[in-house]
Amino acid sequence: MTAPSDIDHGWAGSRRLLRLLRDLMKAGGSSQERLDRVVDLIAQHIVAEVCSIYAMRSGEVLELFASKGLKPAAVHMTRLKVNEGLVGLIAAQARPVALADAQGHPNFAYRPETGEEVYHSLMGVPIMRSGRVLGVLVVQNRTQRSYDEEEVEALETVAMVLAELLAGDRLLERTAGSGGGESELMPARLTGITLNQGIAIGVAVPHHRGIVISQVVAENPEAERQRLDAAMSEMRDALDAMLARQEVAVAGEHREVLETYRMFADDRGWRRRMHDAVRGGLTAEASVQKVQNETRARMASIKDPYLRARLADLEDLGNRLLHHLLGLDEKRREDLPEDMVLIANDLGPAELLDYDQNRLRAVVLEQGAPTSHVAIVARALQIPMIGRCEGIATQAGEGDPVIVDGESGQVLLRPSASVRSGFQESIANKKRQQAAYRAVRDLPSVTQDGQSVALLINAGLMIDLTHLGDAGAEGIGLYRTEVPFMIRDSFPGVETQADIYRRILEHAGDKPVVFRTLDVGGDKLLPYWRGSHEDNPAMGWRAIRIGLDRPALLRQQLRALLRAAVGQELYVKFPMISSVAEFSAARALLQREMDRETALGGALPKAVRVGTMMEVPALALQLHQLLPLCDFLSLGSNDLLQFLFAADRSNPRLARRYDPLSSAMLTLVRDIARQCEAQSVPFTVCGEMAGDPLEAMALLGCGVRRLSMTPSAVGPVKTMVRSLDVQALGDAINQFLTLPDHSIREPLRSYAIERNIAI
């Protein structure tokens, strides 16, 4: 056997090896015979005593499927779980491993039946296709051989080629099946998180682009480079045409998302890596596939959710380029069902636009996040979407009936006829209710006994403002300024922020907008801000605590708000205030910025109203000091409830233990409302309580007259308000709060039903 040092230029990118592999897999014989010849061929060219292929079986078990050098009896007998041994480690991390002393690694797992104790060095790479690990390719040497980067890269290229060849042969697909069985056809209920609300019924359409790479070895590298460049140019033109389409041409975060996505297509580093792969002997499409695999492996270890979410954008872009290279039609197939529910592991933002919006009823993703780019585009297009629905991509078969409940974050696969009928009736009822809500949209929000109730909406993106008029709301009671920060990859400067806030005010017209300053930290992380780990982030360094400790950030935001609202009324409130001293410090920063703008000759808003969020119970004990200093007060029911009961709202064990309609919560709200009324300070409740008709009814009975909620809740709550005698309700609430019960929910519900109050 030739010594490694005698190999001409190592063996990286050996076109001869790639061609031999291609020819070998096309040759006759059984699948096992061809695999045996593959490992023998690779071992010869790599100059290794051992070459082995492990295939992924059901249950995440890696089975030794072919080997040159290990004992023949070990083939199909040796099995390792994912993350077990070095082979399992490679599969778990989807990254290569190269060790001169493999047996000294803590993950080394000895299998006596293999006879591998005499082999000291090991190099292994994952066999991947379309983001899925199909198996592991391993070479071993008796000596302590130090594999260099070129050798690792070459083995990755071989593994990528092997994946395409084996997938075409369907060998690994047969060995890595889900197990089959009739149980897969049974109804199933999966849960996820709501990325965009809505209910839909349709049939499952798994997202795939039908990409099959039939030729991986380049005959003419220069011709392949030209093909790659031509496809890149064609793709960029197609993306420009997509951005010009009517449904996405309007301004907003979804437009910015798509423009950022378009910029990825011009990334020089991405293009250079593909050119390098072409020079290494691969076809243009195989080069794209290789770079995709490398990107997946590199980003798999990244913990940051924002950066992980960008992988979907890069996947989309690579698949789109492959479509242009292979001459596939970018338009969706005409045979797609009329009522389709798209099922995918993840999607890029432009990928969603490839589907016919008239047929697409909903989208369900294995991954996804509320601030992911595809979720923002889905909200702009009003497509119901559920994310983090584990198992949906494997359990949903093409054509399976699907119910997507974007209200509860549930997906029902293959539902029974009775369940389907129930949801169809629910959808019909919802449509009738929506029609009834539209009928009261322009009617005043006044109770039966003449009490006016201000109904406002919560917002966080420009697209939310389109619902302001549709909902019949009087303004925006809570604009979450942190959301635009969370979808960017760098902190926006003063002018960028001012432009965002200016557009918000323009869209709102003469309706007030209450801007909440940055509420980041906790579960809301900025992708470009690395904070330290906290055991209890909800009660840690977040919101105004960050703003006061890093005043430059808060001052920049306040400066932008002042500039955006020149000549108008500006409403600003500070989140997570726990003491009067914190509120005074924050208000002093605002005054400092107002003085600065005046000194520079700049104009100011015609009025600046300053308030705070009531989220921390300690602040409720300081109202007599706080109220004379603030222009308005907003109660954040979600945070206040969890802090009042010391109950993490994200903990499913505690989710229903502490009811918002408990006597403690409502007594606190009533006391705050009374003090605000005595001081003539406007008091608004934001959060989930305000948007639930029964809970909103309880708030009105406690003296609240301003509610801010999701746009979809305005209609139901206004209908409730117009059917209510609030004076009589207040007397009943006072009696209910004397009960020793866990909650007054049921007595209140009975009260509403008896009096025909619309809840």
XYZ file of N, CA, C and O in Angstrom, residues 10-86:
308
model
N -1.647 15.007 -1.867
C -2.645 14.370 -1.004
C -3.622 13.633 -1.891
O -3.227 13.015 -2.858
N -4.919 13.710 -1.564
C -5.919 13.122 -2.464
C -7.160 14.005 -2.514
O -8.217 13.600 -2.957
N -6.997 15.255 -2.013
C -8.149 16.153 -1.946
C -8.687 16.454 -3.335
O -7.947 16.752 -4.248
N -10.022 16.403 -3.455
C -10.679 16.778 -4.703
C -10.339 15.874 -5.863
O -10.375 16.297 -7.010
N -9.975 14.623 -5.625
C -9.579 13.717 -6.703
C -10.753 13.442 -7.637
O -11.699 12.755 -7.276
N -10.672 14.012 -8.832
C -11.756 13.770 -9.789
C -11.820 12.309 -10.197
O -12.891 11.782 -10.485
N -10.659 11.690 -10.210
C -10.632 10.272 -10.613
C -11.434 9.424 -9.633
O -12.199 8.544 -10.039
N -11.287 9.695 -8.332
C -12.036 8.937 -7.336
C -13.539 9.175 -7.498
O -14.340 8.238 -7.440
N -13.917 10.433 -7.735
C -15.338 10.732 -7.878
C -15.929 10.023 -9.094
O -17.037 9.492 -9.042
N -15.164 10.011 -10.208
C -15.662 9.328 -11.405
C -15.772 7.833 -11.177
O -16.740 7.189 -11.610
N -14.765 7.257 -10.489
C -14.804 5.818 -10.207
C -15.999 5.465 -9.330
O -16.652 4.430 -9.535
N -16.283 6.318 -8.359
C -17.449 6.074 -7.501
C -18.737 6.107 -8.317
O -19.621 5.260 -8.152
N -18.827 7.111 -9.182
C -20.024 7.230 -10.003
C -20.202 5.996 -10.886
O -21.293 5.418 -10.959
N -19.142 5.578 -11.532
C -19.222 4.424 -12.422
C -19.525 3.146 -11.641
O -20.285 2.281 -12.100
N -18.941 3.032 -10.452
C -19.136 1.827 -9.648
C -20.600 1.692 -9.229
O -21.175 0.600 -9.283
N -21.221 2.804 -8.795
C -22.599 2.729 -8.341
C -23.567 2.456 -9.486
O -24.670 1.948 -9.270
N -23.150 2.785 -10.716
C -24.001 2.494 -11.866
C -23.854 1.056 -12.335
O -24.653 0.570 -13.130
N -22.807 0.391 -11.853
C -22.542 -0.985 -12.287
C -23.591 -1.935 -11.718
O -24.384 -1.581 -10.855
N -23.566 -3.176 -12.205
C -24.529 -4.175 -11.770
C -24.212 -4.714 -10.388
O -23.252 -4.316 -9.736
N -25.041 -5.647 -9.957
C -24.855 -6.260 -8.653
C -25.852 -5.717 -7.638
O -26.534 -4.722 -7.865
N -25.937 -6.398 -6.503
C -26.850 -5.968 -5.451
C -26.331 -4.695 -4.788
O -25.171 -4.311 -4.950
N -27.205 -4.057 -4.013
C -26.804 -2.842 -3.306
C -25.650 -3.122 -2.356
O -24.710 -2.328 -2.242
N -25.696 -4.264 -1.680
C -24.642 -4.591 -0.725
C -23.314 -4.820 -1.445
O -22.258 -4.373 -0.980
N -23.372 -5.478 -2.601
C -22.140 -5.718 -3.358
C -21.512 -4.403 -3.813
O -20.285 -4.233 -3.739
N -22.354 -3.467 -4.230
C -21.812 -2.184 -4.674
C -21.235 -1.390 -3.507
O -20.199 -0.742 -3.628
N -21.885 -1.451 -2.351
C -21.344 -0.765 -1.182
C -20.004 -1.366 -0.767
O -19.081 -0.645 -0.364
N -19.894 -2.659 -0.846
C -18.626 -3.303 -0.500
C -17.510 -2.835 -1.430
O -16.363 -2.628 -0.993
N -17.844 -2.668 -2.703
C -16.831 -2.189 -3.636
C -16.503 -0.712 -3.379
O -15.367 -0.277 -3.565
N -17.506 0.078 -2.938
C -17.292 1.495 -2.639
C -16.276 1.652 -1.515
O -15.319 2.431 -1.620
N -16.449 0.932 -0.394
C -15.525 1.103 0.735
C -14.118 0.630 0.358
O -13.110 1.206 0.806
N -14.031 -0.413 -0.477
C -12.726 -0.889 -0.922
C -12.038 0.175 -1.782
O -10.839 0.457 -1.629
N -12.816 0.803 -2.676
C -12.275 1.835 -3.564
C -11.793 3.052 -2.763
O -10.697 3.577 -2.999
N -12.613 3.503 -1.805
C -12.235 4.676 -1.009
C -10.988 4.380 -0.192
O -10.068 5.212 -0.096
N -10.930 3.194 0.408
C -9.768 2.834 1.226
C -8.487 2.875 0.398
O -7.442 3.342 0.865
N -8.558 2.400 -0.831
C -7.370 2.409 -1.690
C -6.912 3.834 -1.984
O -5.721 4.145 -1.876
N -7.843 4.696 -2.344
C -7.456 6.044 -2.739
C -7.050 6.912 -1.556
O -6.225 7.812 -1.699
N -7.611 6.648 -0.403
C -7.282 7.454 0.767
C -6.068 6.886 1.490
O -5.500 7.538 2.361
N -5.675 5.681 1.094
C -4.552 4.994 1.732
C -4.868 4.787 3.210
O -4.230 5.316 4.107
N -5.941 4.031 3.449
C -6.359 3.709 4.807
C -6.583 2.215 4.905
O -7.006 1.573 3.936
N -6.271 1.661 6.065
C -6.494 0.228 6.270
C -7.979 -0.104 6.421
O -8.398 -1.230 6.150
N -8.759 0.900 6.855
C -10.188 0.674 7.085
C -10.994 1.787 6.429
O -10.641 2.962 6.513
N -12.090 1.405 5.772
C -13.112 2.346 5.336
C -14.464 1.711 5.641
O -14.702 0.556 5.258
N -15.329 2.442 6.340
C -16.619 1.884 6.762
C -17.743 2.868 6.494
O -17.558 4.090 6.567
N -18.903 2.322 6.192
C -20.120 3.114 6.032
C -21.125 2.653 7.082
O -21.460 1.462 7.156
N -21.568 3.605 7.900
C -22.625 3.351 8.870
C -23.897 4.019 8.367
O -23.878 5.195 7.985
N -25.011 3.289 8.372
C -26.284 3.835 7.897
C -27.212 4.094 9.076
O -27.246 3.324 10.038
N -27.967 5.193 8.998
C -28.915 5.533 10.046
C -30.161 4.673 9.917
O -30.812 4.645 8.879
N -30.478 3.965 10.983
C -31.681 3.139 11.024
C -32.738 3.834 11.865
O -32.476 4.835 12.534
N -33.964 3.313 11.862
C -35.022 3.890 12.680
C -34.632 3.814 14.148
O -33.908 2.906 14.563
N -35.098 4.777 14.922
C -34.714 4.837 16.319
C -33.379 5.498 16.538
O -32.798 5.381 17.625
N -32.865 6.194 15.515
C -31.579 6.888 15.596
C -30.466 5.932 16.011
O -29.727 6.172 16.962
N -30.386 4.836 15.287
C -29.329 3.843 15.498
C -28.492 3.762 14.228
O -29.028 3.696 13.122
N -27.177 3.783 14.398
C -26.254 3.690 13.266
C -25.762 2.257 13.149
O -25.177 1.701 14.082
N -26.002 1.668 12.001
C -25.620 0.279 11.771
C -24.444 0.216 10.799
O -24.441 0.899 9.770
N -23.439 -0.569 11.147
C -22.313 -0.791 10.237
C -22.834 -1.541 9.020
O -23.275 -2.689 9.117
N -22.784 -0.878 7.848
C -23.428 -1.430 6.671
C -22.441 -1.981 5.652
O -22.797 -2.823 4.835
N -21.235 -1.488 5.694
C -20.202 -2.003 4.791
C -18.856 -1.595 5.362
O -18.718 -0.527 5.945
N -17.851 -2.460 5.184
C -16.531 -2.134 5.715
C -15.447 -2.874 4.962
O -15.602 -4.037 4.592
N -14.367 -2.151 4.751
C -13.128 -2.725 4.255
C -12.123 -2.616 5.396
O -11.762 -1.516 5.806
N -11.732 -3.733 5.996
C -10.728 -3.701 7.047
C -11.231 -4.207 8.386
O -10.475 -4.830 9.133
N -12.489 -3.933 8.738
C -13.035 -4.489 9.972
C -13.499 -5.918 9.717
O -13.645 -6.357 8.570
N -13.731 -6.660 10.780
C -14.127 -8.066 10.628
C -15.467 -8.164 9.893
O -16.424 -7.474 10.239
N -15.560 -9.001 8.880
C -16.804 -9.117 8.106
C -18.020 -9.445 8.968
O -19.129 -9.006 8.662
N -17.797 -10.203 10.053
C -18.931 -10.589 10.898
C -19.563 -9.386 11.592
O -20.710 -9.464 12.056
N -18.845 -8.270 11.663
C -19.381 -7.086 12.347
C -20.389 -6.332 11.493
O -21.209 -5.578 12.023
N -20.332 -6.534 10.165
C -21.252 -5.826 9.275
C -22.688 -6.260 9.574
O -22.978 -7.449 9.692
N -23.562 -5.292 9.719
C -24.977 -5.461 10.079
C -25.178 -5.967 11.506
O -26.324 -6.178 11.921
N -24.095 -6.143 12.250
C -24.209 -6.563 13.649
C -23.835 -5.426 14.612
O -24.428 -5.296 15.681
N -22.852 -4.616 14.236
C -22.417 -3.519 15.101
C -23.360 -2.329 14.940
O -23.596 -1.858 13.824
N -23.881 -1.872 16.074
C -24.806 -0.741 16.058
C -24.442 0.233 17.176
O -24.052 -0.182 18.260
N -24.584 1.499 16.863
C -24.290 2.555 17.828
C -25.437 3.565 17.821
O -25.962 3.906 16.760
N -25.814 4.016 18.986
C -26.817 5.064 19.064
C -26.194 6.404 18.682
O -24.986 6.597 18.810
N -27.035 7.318 18.219
C -26.554 8.666 17.942
C -25.959 9.244 19.223
O -26.542 9.146 20.291
N -24.761 9.789 19.107
C -23.970 10.352 20.216
C -23.226 9.279 21.008
O -22.572 9.594 21.997
N -23.295 8.026 20.564
C -22.533 6.960 21.210
C -21.295 6.664 20.363
O -21.382 6.429 19.164
N -20.141 6.674 20.997
C -18.912 6.439 20.268
C -18.590 7.609 19.350
O -19.331 8.587 19.253
N -17.476 7.488 18.648
C -17.079 8.562 17.737
C -18.015 8.651 16.537
O -18.322 9.746 16.059
